[in-house]
Coordinates of C-alpha atoms in Angstrom, one line a residue:
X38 CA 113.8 85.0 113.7
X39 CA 114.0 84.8 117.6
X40 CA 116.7 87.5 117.3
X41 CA 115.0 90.3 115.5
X42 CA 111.7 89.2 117.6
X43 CA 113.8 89.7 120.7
X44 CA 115.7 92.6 119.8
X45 CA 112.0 94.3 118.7
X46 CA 110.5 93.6 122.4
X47 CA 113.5 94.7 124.1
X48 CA 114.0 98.1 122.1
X49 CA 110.2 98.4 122.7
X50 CA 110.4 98.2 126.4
X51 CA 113.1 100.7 126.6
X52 CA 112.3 104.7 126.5
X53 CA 112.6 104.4 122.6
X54 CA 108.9 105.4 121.9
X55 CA 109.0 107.8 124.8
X56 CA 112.3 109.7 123.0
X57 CA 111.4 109.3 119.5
X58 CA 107.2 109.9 119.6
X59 CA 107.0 111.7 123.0
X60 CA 103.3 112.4 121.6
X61 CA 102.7 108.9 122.1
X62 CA 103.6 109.0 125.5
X63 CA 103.6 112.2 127.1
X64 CA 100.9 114.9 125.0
X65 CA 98.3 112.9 123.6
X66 CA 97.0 112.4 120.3
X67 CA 93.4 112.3 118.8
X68 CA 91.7 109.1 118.1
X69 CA 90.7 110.6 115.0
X70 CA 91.1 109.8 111.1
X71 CA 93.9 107.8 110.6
X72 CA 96.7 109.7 112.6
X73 CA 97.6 107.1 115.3
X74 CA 98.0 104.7 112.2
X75 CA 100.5 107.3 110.9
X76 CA 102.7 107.4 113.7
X77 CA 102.7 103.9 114.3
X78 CA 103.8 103.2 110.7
X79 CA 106.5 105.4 111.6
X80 CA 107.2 104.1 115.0
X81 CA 107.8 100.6 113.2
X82 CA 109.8 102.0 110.3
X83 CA 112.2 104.1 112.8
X84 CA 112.3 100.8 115.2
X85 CA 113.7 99.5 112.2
X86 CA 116.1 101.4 111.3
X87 CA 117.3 101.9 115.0
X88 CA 117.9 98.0 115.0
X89 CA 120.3 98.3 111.9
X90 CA 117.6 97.5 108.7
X91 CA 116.6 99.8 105.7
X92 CA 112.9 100.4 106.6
X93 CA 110.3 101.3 104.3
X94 CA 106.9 102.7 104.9
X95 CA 103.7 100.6 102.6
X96 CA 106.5 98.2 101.1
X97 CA 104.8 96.5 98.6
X98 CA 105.4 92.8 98.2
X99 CA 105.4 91.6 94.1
X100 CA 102.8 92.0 92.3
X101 CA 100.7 88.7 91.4
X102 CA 97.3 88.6 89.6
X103 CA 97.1 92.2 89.6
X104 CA 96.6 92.0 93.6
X105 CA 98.2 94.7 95.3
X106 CA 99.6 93.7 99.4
X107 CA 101.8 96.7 100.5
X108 CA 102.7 96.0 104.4
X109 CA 103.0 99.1 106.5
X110 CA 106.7 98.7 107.0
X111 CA 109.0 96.1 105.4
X112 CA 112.3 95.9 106.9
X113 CA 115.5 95.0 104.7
X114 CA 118.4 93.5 104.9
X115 CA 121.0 96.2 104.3
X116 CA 123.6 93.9 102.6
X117 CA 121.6 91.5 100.5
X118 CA 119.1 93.4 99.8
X119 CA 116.4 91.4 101.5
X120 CA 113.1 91.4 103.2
X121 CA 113.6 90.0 106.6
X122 CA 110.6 91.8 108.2
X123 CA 106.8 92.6 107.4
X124 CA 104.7 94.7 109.7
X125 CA 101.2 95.3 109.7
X126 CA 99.8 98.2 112.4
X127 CA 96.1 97.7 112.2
X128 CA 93.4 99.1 115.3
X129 CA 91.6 96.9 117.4
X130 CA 88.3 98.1 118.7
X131 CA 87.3 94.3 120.0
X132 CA 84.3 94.2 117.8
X133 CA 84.0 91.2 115.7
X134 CA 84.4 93.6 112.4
X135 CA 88.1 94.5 114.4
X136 CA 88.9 90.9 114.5
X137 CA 87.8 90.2 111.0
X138 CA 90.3 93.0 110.0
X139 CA 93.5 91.4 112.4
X140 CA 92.5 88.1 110.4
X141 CA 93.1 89.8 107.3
X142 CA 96.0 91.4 108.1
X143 CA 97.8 88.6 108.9
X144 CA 96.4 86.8 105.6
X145 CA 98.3 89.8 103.9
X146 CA 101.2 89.1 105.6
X147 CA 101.7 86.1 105.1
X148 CA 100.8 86.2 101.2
X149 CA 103.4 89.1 101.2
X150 CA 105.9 86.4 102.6
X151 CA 105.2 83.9 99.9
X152 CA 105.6 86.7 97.1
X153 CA 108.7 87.8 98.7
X154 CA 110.0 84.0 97.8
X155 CA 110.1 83.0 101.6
X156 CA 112.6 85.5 102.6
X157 CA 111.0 87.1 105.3
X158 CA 112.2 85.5 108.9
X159 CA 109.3 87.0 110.9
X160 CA 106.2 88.8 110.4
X161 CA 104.7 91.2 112.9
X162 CA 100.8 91.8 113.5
X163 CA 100.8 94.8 115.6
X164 CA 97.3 95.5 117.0
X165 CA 96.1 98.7 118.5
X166 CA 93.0 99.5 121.3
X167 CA 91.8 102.9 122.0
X168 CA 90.9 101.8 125.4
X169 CA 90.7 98.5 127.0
X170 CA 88.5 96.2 125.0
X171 CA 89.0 92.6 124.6
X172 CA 91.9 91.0 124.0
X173 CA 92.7 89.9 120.3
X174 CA 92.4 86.6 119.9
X175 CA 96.2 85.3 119.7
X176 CA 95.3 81.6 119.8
X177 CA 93.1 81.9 116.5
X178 CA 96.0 83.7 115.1
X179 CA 98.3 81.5 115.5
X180 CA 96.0 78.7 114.5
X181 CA 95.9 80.3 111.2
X182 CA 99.5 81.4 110.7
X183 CA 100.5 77.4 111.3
X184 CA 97.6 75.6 109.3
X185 CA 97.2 78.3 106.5
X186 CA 94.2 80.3 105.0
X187 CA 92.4 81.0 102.0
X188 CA 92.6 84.2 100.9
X189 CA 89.6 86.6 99.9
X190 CA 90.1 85.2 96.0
X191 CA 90.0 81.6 97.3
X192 CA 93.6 81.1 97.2
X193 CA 94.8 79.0 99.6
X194 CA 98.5 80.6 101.7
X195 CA 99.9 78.4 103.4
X196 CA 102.5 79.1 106.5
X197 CA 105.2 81.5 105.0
X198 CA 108.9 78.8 105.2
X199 CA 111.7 79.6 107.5
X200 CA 109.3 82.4 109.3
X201 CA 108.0 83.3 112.5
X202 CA 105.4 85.5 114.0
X203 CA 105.3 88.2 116.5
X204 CA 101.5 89.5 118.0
X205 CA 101.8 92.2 119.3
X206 CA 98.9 94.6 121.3
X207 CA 98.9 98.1 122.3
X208 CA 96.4 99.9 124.2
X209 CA 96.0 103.9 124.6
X210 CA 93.9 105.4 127.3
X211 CA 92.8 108.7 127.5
X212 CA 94.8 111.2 128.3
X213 CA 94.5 114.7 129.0
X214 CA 91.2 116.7 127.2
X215 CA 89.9 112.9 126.0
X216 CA 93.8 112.6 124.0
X217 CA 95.0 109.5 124.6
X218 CA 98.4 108.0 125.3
X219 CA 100.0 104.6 125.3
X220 CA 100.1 102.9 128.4
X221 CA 100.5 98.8 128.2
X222 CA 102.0 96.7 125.2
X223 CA 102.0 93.3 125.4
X224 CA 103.3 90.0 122.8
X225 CA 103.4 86.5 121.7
X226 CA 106.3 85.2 119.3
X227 CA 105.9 82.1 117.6
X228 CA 108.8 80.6 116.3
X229 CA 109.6 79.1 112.6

């Protein structure tokens, strides 16, 4: 898990985003609908097939009870066919309906990991902020990655097996004619 955590942070920190979504970067883009969603999702699928996986965009994970979790971008393993890598993108306004929603992400995730049969190595909670606002909570996060949760049906998921964790934060700032552009990412890997 370190590995692919590692190799996403360093491939982040390069020029990558800058070369492959210069509007992220360099132009600007509208905080409006769900457009900075869309190019994340594809920042996170193109990451992963830059670092050697076969990405795809709202994977979903097997169906159980009729409950549908599709993850924004599941990364497989090209030989065995494998999920090794669930991503959630979500925005994070600071507001304790935005933390509500990074909770529930990560319960998504980490139900997506158990229908996947434990084959995931890390999942990735990648939070957005149009602007500086607080910081998501991390420590809760974790706290609930490592003890478990109960779902929204009442189902209790426990910590996914043989997994990790990767938080991860960007925040945009405006830009040029109120667009704004990505200007600090920061993360926290827990390890299986």
């Amino acid at each position: 898990m370190s590995n692919i955590a590692n190799a996403i942070q360093d491939k982040l920190e390069t020029d990558f985003i800058e070369q492959s979504f210069p509007v992220w970067t360099k132009h600007g883009v509208k905080d409006e609908d769900v457009f900075i969603h869309s190019i994340g999702c594809s920042v996170w699928n193109t990451l992963g097939h830059e670092l050697g996986y076969m990405a795809i965009v709202e994977g979903p994970a097997p169906a159980a009870s009729g409950n549908d979790i599709r993850s924004d971008s599941v990364w497989i393993d090209k030989v065995n066919n494998e999920p090794l890598v669930l991503i959630e993108f979500e925005r994070y306004d600071g507001t304790p309906k935005g933390k509500s929603k990074l909770v529930e992400k990560l319960i998504n995730l980490m139900e997506a990991a158990l229908r996947w049969e434990d084959k995931p190595v890390l999942l990735v909670l990648s939070a957005w902020s149009p602007g500086l606002v607080s910081a998501p909570d991390f420590d809760e996060l974790e706290s609930i990655f490592i003890k478990g949760v109960h779902n929204s049906k009442g189902t209790f998921i426990s910590r996914p097996e043989n997994c990790g964790l990767l938080l991860q934060r960007m925040v945009f700032e405006p830009h040029i004619d109120g667009l704004l552009c990505l200007k600090h990412k920061t993360y926290r890997t827990l390890a299986k």
